[in-house]
XYZ file of C-alpha atoms in Angstrom:
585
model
C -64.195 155.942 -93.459
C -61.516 153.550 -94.934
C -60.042 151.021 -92.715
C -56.322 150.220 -91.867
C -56.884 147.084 -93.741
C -58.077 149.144 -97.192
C -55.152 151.880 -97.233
C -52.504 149.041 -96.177
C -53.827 147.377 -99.128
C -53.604 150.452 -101.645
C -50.314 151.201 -100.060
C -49.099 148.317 -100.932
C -49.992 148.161 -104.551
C -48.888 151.458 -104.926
C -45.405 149.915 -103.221
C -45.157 146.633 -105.270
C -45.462 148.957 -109.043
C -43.249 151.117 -108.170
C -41.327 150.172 -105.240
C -67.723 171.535 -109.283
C -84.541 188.149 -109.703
C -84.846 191.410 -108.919
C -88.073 192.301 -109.464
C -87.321 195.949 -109.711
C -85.158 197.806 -112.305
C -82.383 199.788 -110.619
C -82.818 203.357 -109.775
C -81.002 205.932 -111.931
C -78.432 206.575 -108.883
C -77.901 203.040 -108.115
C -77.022 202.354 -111.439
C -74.533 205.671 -111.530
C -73.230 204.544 -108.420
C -72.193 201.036 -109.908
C -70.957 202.484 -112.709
C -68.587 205.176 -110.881
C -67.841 201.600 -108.297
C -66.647 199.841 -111.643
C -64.717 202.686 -112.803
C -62.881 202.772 -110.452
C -62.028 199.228 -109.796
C -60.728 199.702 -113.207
C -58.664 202.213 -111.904
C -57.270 200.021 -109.076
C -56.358 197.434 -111.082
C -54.537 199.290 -113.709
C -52.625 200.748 -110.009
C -52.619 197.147 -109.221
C -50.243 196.023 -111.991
C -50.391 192.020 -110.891
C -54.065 192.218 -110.617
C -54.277 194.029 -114.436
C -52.012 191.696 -116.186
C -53.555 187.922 -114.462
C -57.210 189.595 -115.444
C -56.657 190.406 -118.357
C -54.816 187.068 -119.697
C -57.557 185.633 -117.881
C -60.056 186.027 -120.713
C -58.989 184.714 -124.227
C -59.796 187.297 -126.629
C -62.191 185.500 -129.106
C -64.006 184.226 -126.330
C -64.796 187.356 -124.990
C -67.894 188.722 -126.924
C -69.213 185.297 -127.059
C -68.966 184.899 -123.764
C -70.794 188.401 -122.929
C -74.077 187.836 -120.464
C -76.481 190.383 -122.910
C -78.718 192.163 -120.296
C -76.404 191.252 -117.388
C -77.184 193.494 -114.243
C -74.729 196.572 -114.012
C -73.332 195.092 -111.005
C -72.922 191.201 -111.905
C -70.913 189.225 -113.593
C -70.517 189.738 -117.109
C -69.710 187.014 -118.625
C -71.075 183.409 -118.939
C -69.542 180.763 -116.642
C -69.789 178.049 -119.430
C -68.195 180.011 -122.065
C -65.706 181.823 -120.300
C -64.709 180.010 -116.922
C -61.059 182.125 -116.204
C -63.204 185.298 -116.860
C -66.005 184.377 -115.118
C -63.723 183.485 -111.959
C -62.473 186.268 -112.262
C -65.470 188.743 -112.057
C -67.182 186.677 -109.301
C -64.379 186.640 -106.289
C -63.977 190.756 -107.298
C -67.765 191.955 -107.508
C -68.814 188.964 -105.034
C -66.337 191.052 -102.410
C -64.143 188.095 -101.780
C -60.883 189.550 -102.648
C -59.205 192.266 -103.998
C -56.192 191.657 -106.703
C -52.252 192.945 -104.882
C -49.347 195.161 -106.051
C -47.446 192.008 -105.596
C -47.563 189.322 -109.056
C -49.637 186.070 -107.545
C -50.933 187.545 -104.270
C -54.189 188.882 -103.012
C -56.345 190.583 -100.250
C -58.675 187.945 -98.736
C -62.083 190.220 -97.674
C -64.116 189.675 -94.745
C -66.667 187.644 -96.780
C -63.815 185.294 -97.716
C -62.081 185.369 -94.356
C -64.942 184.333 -92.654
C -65.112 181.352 -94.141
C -61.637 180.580 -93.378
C -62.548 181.055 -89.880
C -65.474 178.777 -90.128
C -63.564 176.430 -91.582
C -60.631 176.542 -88.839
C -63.486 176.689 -86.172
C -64.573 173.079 -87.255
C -61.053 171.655 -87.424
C -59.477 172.826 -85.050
C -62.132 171.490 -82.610
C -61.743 168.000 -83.439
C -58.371 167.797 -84.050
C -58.140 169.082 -80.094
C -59.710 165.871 -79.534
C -57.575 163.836 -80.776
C -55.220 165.586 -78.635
C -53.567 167.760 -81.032
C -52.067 171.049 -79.600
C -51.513 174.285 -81.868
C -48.522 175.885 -81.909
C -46.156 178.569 -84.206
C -42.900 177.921 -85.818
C -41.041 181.216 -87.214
C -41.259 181.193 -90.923
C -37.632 181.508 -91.958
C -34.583 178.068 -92.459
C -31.864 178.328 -92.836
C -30.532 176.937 -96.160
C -28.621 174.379 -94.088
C -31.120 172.983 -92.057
C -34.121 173.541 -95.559
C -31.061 170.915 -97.590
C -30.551 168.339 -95.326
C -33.898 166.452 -96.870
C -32.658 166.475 -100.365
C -35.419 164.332 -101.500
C -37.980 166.461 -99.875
C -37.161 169.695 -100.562
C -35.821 168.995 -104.464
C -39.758 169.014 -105.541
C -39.875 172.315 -103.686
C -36.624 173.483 -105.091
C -38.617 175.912 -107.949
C -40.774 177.804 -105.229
C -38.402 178.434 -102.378
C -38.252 182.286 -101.559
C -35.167 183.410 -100.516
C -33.941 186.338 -98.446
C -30.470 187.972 -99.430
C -30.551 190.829 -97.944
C -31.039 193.481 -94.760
C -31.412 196.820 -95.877
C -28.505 197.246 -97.660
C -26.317 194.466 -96.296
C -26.229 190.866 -97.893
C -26.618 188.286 -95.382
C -23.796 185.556 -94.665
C -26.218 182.972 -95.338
C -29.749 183.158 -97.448
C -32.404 182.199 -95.502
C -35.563 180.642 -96.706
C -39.065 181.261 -96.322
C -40.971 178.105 -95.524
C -42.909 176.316 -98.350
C -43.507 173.795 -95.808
C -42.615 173.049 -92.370
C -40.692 169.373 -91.908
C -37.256 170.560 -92.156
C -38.127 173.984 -89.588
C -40.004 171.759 -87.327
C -38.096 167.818 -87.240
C -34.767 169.093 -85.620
C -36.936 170.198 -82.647
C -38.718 167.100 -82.176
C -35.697 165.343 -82.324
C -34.762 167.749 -79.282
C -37.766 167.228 -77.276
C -38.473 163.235 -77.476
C -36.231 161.361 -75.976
C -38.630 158.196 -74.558
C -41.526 156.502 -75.571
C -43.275 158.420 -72.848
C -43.135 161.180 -74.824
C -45.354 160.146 -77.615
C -47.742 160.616 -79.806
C -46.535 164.032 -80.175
C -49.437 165.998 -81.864
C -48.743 169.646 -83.107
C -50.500 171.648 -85.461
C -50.083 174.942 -86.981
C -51.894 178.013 -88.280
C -50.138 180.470 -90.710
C -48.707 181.219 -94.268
C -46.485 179.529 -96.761
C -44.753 181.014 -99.330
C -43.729 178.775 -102.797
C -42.970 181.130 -105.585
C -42.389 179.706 -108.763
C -45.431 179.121 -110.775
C -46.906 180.953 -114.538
C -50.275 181.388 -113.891
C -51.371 182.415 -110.449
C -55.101 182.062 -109.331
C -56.712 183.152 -106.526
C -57.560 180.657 -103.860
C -56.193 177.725 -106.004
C -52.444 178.395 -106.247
C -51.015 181.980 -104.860
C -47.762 182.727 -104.032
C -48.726 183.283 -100.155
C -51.610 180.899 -99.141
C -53.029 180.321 -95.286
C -53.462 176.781 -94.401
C -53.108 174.560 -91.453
C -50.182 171.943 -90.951
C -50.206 168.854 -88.658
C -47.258 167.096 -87.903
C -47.093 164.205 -85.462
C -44.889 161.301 -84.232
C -45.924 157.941 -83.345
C -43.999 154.827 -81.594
C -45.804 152.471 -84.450
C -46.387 152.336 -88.159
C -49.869 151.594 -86.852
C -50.613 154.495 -84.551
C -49.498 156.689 -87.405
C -51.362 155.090 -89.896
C -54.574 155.574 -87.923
C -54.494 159.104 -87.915
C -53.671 159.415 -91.137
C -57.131 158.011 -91.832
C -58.595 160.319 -89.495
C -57.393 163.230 -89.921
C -58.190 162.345 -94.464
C -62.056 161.623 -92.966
C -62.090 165.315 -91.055
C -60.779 167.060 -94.547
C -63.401 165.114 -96.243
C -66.057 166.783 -93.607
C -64.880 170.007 -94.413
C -65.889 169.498 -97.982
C -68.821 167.060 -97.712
C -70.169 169.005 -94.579
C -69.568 172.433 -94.657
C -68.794 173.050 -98.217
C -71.175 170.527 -99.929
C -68.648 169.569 -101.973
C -68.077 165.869 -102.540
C -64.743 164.206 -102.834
C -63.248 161.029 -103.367
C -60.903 159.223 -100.779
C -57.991 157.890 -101.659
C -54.027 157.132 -101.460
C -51.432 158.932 -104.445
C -49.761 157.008 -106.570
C -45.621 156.984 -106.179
C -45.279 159.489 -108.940
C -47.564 161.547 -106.997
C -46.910 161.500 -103.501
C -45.428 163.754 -101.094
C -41.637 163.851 -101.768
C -39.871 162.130 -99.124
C -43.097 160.650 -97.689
C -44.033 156.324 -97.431
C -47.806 157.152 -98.698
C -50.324 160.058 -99.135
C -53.712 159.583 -99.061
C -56.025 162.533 -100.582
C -59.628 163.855 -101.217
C -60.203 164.661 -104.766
C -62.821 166.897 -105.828
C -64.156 167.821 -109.593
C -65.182 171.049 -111.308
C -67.754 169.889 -113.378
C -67.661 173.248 -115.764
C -63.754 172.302 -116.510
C -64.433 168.681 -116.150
C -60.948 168.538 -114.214
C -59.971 167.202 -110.776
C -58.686 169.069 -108.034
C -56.530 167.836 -105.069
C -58.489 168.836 -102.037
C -56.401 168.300 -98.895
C -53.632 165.840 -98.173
C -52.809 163.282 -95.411
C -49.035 161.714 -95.582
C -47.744 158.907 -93.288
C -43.751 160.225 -93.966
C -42.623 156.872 -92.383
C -39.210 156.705 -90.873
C -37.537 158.548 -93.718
C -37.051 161.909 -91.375
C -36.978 160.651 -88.329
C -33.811 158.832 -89.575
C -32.706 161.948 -91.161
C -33.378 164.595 -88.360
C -32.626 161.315 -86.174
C -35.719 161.475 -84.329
C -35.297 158.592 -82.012
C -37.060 157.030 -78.613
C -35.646 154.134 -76.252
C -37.354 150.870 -77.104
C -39.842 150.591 -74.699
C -39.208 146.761 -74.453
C -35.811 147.327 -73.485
C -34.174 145.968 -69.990
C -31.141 146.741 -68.013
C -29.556 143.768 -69.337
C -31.353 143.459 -72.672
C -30.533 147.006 -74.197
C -31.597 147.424 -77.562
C -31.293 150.427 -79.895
C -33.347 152.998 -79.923
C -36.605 153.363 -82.090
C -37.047 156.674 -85.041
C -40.270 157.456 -84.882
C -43.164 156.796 -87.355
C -44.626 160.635 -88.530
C -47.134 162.148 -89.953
C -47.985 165.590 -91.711
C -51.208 166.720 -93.201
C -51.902 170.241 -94.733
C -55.576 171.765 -95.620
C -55.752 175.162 -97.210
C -57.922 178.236 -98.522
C -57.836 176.581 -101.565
C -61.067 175.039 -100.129
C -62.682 178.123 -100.548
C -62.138 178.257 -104.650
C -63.126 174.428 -104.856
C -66.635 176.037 -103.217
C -66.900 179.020 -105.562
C -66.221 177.154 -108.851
C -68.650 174.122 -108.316
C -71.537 176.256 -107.093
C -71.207 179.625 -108.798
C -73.857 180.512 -110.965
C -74.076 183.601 -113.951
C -75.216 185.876 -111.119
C -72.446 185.250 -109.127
C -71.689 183.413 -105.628
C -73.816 180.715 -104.483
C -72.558 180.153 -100.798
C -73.493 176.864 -99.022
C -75.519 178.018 -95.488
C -72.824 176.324 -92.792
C -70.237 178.507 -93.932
C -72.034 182.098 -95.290
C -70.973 184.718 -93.313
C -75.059 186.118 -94.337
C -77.217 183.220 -94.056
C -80.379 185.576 -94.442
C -80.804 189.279 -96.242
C -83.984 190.993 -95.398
C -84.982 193.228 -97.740
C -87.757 195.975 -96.749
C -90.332 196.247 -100.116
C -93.108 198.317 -100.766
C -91.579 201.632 -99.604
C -92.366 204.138 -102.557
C -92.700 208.081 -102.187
C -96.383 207.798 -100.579
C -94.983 206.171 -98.047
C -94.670 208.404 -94.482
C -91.591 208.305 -92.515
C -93.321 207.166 -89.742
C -94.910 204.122 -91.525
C -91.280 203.393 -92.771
C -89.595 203.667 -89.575
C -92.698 201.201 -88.046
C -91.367 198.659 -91.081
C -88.561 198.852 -90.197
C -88.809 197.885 -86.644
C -91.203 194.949 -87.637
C -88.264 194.089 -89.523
C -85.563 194.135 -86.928
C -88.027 192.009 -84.343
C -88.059 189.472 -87.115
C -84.000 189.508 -87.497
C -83.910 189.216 -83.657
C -86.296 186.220 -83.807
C -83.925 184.617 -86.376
C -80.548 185.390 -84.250
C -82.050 183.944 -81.124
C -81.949 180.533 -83.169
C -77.993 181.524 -84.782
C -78.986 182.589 -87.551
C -77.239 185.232 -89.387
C -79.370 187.450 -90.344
C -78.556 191.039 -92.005
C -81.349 193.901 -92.576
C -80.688 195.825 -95.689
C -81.558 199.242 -94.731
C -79.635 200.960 -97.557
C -82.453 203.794 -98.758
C -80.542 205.064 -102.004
C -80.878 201.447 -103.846
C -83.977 199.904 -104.820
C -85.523 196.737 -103.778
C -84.629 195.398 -107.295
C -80.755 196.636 -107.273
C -80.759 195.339 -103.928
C -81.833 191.558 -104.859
C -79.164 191.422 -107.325
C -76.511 192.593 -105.045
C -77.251 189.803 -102.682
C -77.729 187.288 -105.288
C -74.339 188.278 -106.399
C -72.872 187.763 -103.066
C -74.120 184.682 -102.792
C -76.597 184.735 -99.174
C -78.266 181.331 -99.134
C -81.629 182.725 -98.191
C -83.448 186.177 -99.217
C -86.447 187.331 -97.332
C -88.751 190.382 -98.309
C -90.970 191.944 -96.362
C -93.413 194.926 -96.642
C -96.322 196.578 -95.841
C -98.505 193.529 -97.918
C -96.313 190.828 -96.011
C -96.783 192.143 -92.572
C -100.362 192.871 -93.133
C -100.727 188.458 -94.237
C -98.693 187.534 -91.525
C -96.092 185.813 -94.196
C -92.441 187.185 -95.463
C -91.347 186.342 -99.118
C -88.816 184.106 -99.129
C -86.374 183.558 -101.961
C -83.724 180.793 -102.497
C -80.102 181.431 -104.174
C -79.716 178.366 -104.963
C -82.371 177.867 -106.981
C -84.376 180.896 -107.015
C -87.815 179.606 -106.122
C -89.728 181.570 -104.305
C -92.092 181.203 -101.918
C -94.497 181.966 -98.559
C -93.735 181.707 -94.724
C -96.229 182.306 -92.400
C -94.043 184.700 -89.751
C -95.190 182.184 -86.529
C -93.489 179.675 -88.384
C -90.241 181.394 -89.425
C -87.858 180.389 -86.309
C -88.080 176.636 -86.880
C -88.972 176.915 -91.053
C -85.881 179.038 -91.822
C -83.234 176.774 -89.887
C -84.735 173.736 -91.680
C -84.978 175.788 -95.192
C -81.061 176.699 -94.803
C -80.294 172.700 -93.697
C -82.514 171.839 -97.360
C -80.445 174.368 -99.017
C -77.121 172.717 -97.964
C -78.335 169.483 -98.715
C -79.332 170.265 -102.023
C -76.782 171.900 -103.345
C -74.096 168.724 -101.805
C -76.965 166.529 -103.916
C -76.206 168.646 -106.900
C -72.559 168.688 -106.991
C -72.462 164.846 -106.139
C -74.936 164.431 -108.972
C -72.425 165.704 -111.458
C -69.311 164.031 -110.136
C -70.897 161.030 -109.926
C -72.259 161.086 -113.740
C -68.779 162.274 -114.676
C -66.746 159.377 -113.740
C -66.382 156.871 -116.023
C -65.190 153.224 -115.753
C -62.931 152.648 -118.830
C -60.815 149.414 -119.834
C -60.538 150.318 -123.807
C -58.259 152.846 -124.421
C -59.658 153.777 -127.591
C -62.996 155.685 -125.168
C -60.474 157.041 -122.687
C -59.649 160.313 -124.703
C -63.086 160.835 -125.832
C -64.348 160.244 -122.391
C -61.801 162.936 -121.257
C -62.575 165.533 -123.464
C -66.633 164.852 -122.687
C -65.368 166.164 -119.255
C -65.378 163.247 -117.684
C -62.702 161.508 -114.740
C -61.857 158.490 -115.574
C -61.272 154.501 -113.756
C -58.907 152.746 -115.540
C -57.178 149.263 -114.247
C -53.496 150.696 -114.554
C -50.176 149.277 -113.135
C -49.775 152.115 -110.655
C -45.955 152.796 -112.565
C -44.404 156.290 -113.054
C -42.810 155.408 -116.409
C -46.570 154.104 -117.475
C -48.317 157.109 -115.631
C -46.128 159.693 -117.442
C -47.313 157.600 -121.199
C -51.150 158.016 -120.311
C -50.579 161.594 -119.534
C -48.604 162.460 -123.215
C -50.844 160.426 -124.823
C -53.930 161.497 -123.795
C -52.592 165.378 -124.014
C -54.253 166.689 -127.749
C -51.876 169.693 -128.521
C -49.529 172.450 -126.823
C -51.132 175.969 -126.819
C -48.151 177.708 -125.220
C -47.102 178.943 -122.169
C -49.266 182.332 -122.363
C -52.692 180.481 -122.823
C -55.096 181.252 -119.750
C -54.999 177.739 -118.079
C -58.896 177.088 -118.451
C -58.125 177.861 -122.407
C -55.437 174.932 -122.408
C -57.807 172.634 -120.665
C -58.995 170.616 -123.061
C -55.146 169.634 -124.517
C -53.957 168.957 -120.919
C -52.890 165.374 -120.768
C -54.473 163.201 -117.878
C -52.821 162.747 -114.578
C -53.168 159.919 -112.049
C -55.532 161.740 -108.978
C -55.544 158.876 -106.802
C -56.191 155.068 -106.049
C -59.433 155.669 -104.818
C -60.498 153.222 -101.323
C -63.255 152.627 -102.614
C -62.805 149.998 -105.349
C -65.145 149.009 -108.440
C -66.452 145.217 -107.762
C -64.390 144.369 -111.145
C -61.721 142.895 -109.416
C -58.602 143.801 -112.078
C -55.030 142.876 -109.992
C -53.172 140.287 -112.163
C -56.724 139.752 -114.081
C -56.788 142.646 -116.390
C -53.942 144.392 -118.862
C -53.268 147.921 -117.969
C -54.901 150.172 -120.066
C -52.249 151.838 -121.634
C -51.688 150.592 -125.224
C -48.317 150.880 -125.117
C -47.895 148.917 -121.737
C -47.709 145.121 -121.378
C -47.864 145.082 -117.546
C -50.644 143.641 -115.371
C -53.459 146.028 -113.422
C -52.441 146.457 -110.105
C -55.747 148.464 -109.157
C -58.310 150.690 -110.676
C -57.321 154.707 -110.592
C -58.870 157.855 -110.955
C -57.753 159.729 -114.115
C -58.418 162.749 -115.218
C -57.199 166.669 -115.800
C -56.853 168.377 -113.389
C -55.713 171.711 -111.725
């Protein structure tokens, strides 16, 4: 975790320049049955006119046949990750049972396979954030447009995405009232109610719910919807210090939500001034990277706002060092607010996703372990079924006594093979078959998703063995992604390798000069062409110019401040620090 000392330090440059196998074929009804399934999730679709027209722009045309898995399962995903990422999205959140596309442009059904790991994920958060004496509470999601304009710095970079309501029923209202893209201006003028002394702080609430911000061309699930559940902190503090603090703190907890549950790795950091939160003094970030895109992707967001709206929603506390005959003025508090949302749950999906579909890290899988029942064939007596089966379930029961969550596949109309790829698709960390041959060894087949090996378990060894297989799965697949990130950032001082590096679908560490004019050059000059605004935005990926991500904590040993010429050919400034370039989402 960063010190005080390291984000006072980025903070302050950033202040001085500006001031990522079924061994049986189906069986002839299975495969009807998918068939029929996929029919008529055609059907919805087309019903579902939002969820036809974002599918369908979001596979480019020539890319399509190319892109076509040959002898993909019935059920999986048809088309090749690599070639066809939008597509390939696409497919995987619908037949992996995540969501389900809306009648309303931009929005969609969250499942309970994709719930649940919302809930996991608000499970660990909320629990530590209690201990640092954070309360949860609920603000109503409408403002008024008086109280949403009083922060004209603020809300002008929400401006674009505000939904409004006009009416009720028939009747226009006096006043059009907004529904929040954010909470500061619903929240401030009731803090400035409620503190009055110093007594009275920290003040530490937090909130579960829904945002709305409208205004965007190309809507994907998870990553940027129209609706979108998150969580929002928003504190006040007596110091600059005390605020600062848990800025770093609550940026280390988003960081375990990725690096712990997730396996994703992410890079700490502060925002540059171009990039900050509007209104804010500093934001400090975890950035993650899609390594089939190459591009970065904002993760979760920490912001120390300062005094900027204390001062405007004139959130104030007596001076705690003032006297009966020294009176001094009050104090406006130092605040905070930090946001984490499902987003999280796409960064997952894209980085570990495979051609057969989900690959779900164990801490967070709703199914940690499928048992499928094998060797059950048309000799095979009801009776000696029915005794399989209840082998089975004593083996599932071992497994929950220990938390695991286990599911027996009992469906009888698919076969074993049908059944593998279903739950391959779907992502379950851990596969376990068992049959006549198993329970007569004493063993149970056991088959990874992560990387498909295979192997034997003795069954006296299976309640401590499968706990410590799921812990190996989650490490390896953090290994993995953190493996590609880390061989995908590249340290860069000539500008003449920074485009190639960039199109190699890499990140990049330049020594910049942290401005917005300069910032806003790299970007234009590193962009290659404009495709339009109908191109899926995977398609226009490669043309994208490169953005600043962040001013990571963590700097190279190359010290560059006043040392080194910003990269940028066209600047003549100094380095102020290195920072993380790249494209990103």
């Amino acid at each position: 975790m960063a010190s005080n000392e390291e984000v006072d330090a980025v903070a302050q440059k950033v202040e001085d320049a500006s001031v990522q196998d079924g061994e049986n074929k189906p069986s002839k009804n299975a495969l009807k049955k998918a068939a029929k399934n996929e029919k008529r999730g055609n059907k919805d679709n087309k019903v579902a006119h939002a969820g036809k027209v974002e599918a369908t722009k979001a596979t480019a045309k020539p890319a399509k046949n190319k892109a076509k898995i040959e002898g993909a399962a019935l059920i999986g995903v048809g088309v090749d990750k690599d070639l066809d990422f939008p597509g390939w999205y696409q497919q995987v959140l619908t037949k992996g049972d995540l969501i389900d596309y809306y009648d309303v442009a931009g929005c969609y059904i969250l499942k309970p396979d994709s719930y649940s790991i919302w809930e996991k994920v608000q499970r660990w958060f909320d629990d530590r954030i209690k201990k640092m004496g954070v309360r949860n509470c609920y603000f109503p999601m409408f403002v008024s447009s008086k109280v949403l304009e009083r922060e004209k710095d603020h809300i002008e970079g929400f401006a674009p995405e505000v939904a409004w309501v006009t009416k009720a029923g028939k009747t226009d209202l006096e006043e059009p009232i907004a529904i929040r893209p954010t909470s500061e201006t619903v929240m401030y003028p009731y803090y400035a109610k409620w503190l009055r002394s110093h007594r009275d702080l920290p003040l530490k609430l937090n909130q579960w719910n829904s945002v709305v911000r409208w205004e965007f061309k190309h809507p994907m699930p998870f990553l940027r919807t129209r609706e979108f559940l998150w969580q929002e902190g928003h504190t006040a503090h007596l110091t600059k210090e005390g605020a600062s603090e848990e800025v770093l703190q609550i940026l280390e907890l988003y960081a375990g939500v990725y690096e712990q549950l997730l396996a994703v790795p992410v890079i700490r950091g502060t925002k540059t001034e171009k990039e900050k939160f509007a209104g804010g003094l500093y934001t400090t970030t975890v950035e993650g990277y899609i390594p089939t895109t190459g591009r970065g992707i904002q993760g979760g967001t920490s912001h120390c706002l300062g005094q900027n709206f204390s001062k405007m929603f004139d959130i104030a506390v007596e001076d705690p060092s003032s006297t009966e005959s020294d009176k001094k003025p009050r104090i406006h508090v130092w605040q905070n607010s930090w946001g984490l949302s499902t987003r999280v749950i796409g960064v997952m999906i894209m980085i570990h996703g495979d051609n057969k579909g989900l690959v779900l890290p164990p801490r967070v899988a709703s199914i940690q372990v499928a048992i499928v029942p094998v060797g059950v064939n048309a000799k095979t007596t009801k009776e000696d079924q029915e005794n399989l089966y209840k082998s089975i379930e004593g083996l599932a029961d071992k497994l929950l006594s220990r938390d695991v969550r286990v599911h027996v596949d009992r469906r009888d109309s698919y076969s074993p093979g049908w059944k593998f790829n279903d739950w391959e698709l779907k992502g379950v960390p851990l596969r376990l078959e068992v049959g006549p041959g198993e329970l007569k060894g004493d063993f149970v087949t056991t088959a990874r998703r992560d990387t498909g090996a295979k192997d034997k378990m003795p069954i006296s060894e299976m309640e401590t063995k499968i706990p410590e297989l799921l812990e190996t799965i989650q490490s390896d697949l953090y290994n993995k992604a953190s493996a590609a990130f880390t061989s995908h950032t590249k340290m860069i001082t000539d500008w003449k390798e920074f485009v190639p590096a960039l199109n190699n679908k890499n990140v990049i560490m330049i020594p910049h000069c942290l401005t917005e004019k300069c910032e806003d050059e790299v970007k234009e000059l590193s962009a290659r062409k404009d495709e339009g605004d109908d191109t899926p935005e995977d398609s226009r990926a490669p043309s994208m110019g490169a953005k600043s991500l962040c001013i990571p904590f963590k700097q190279p040993e190359m010290e560059v401040k006043g040392k080194v010429k910003c990269t940028n050919p066209n600047c003549s400034n100094m380095a102020e620090a290195w920072c993380l370039f790249g494209r990103s989402y």
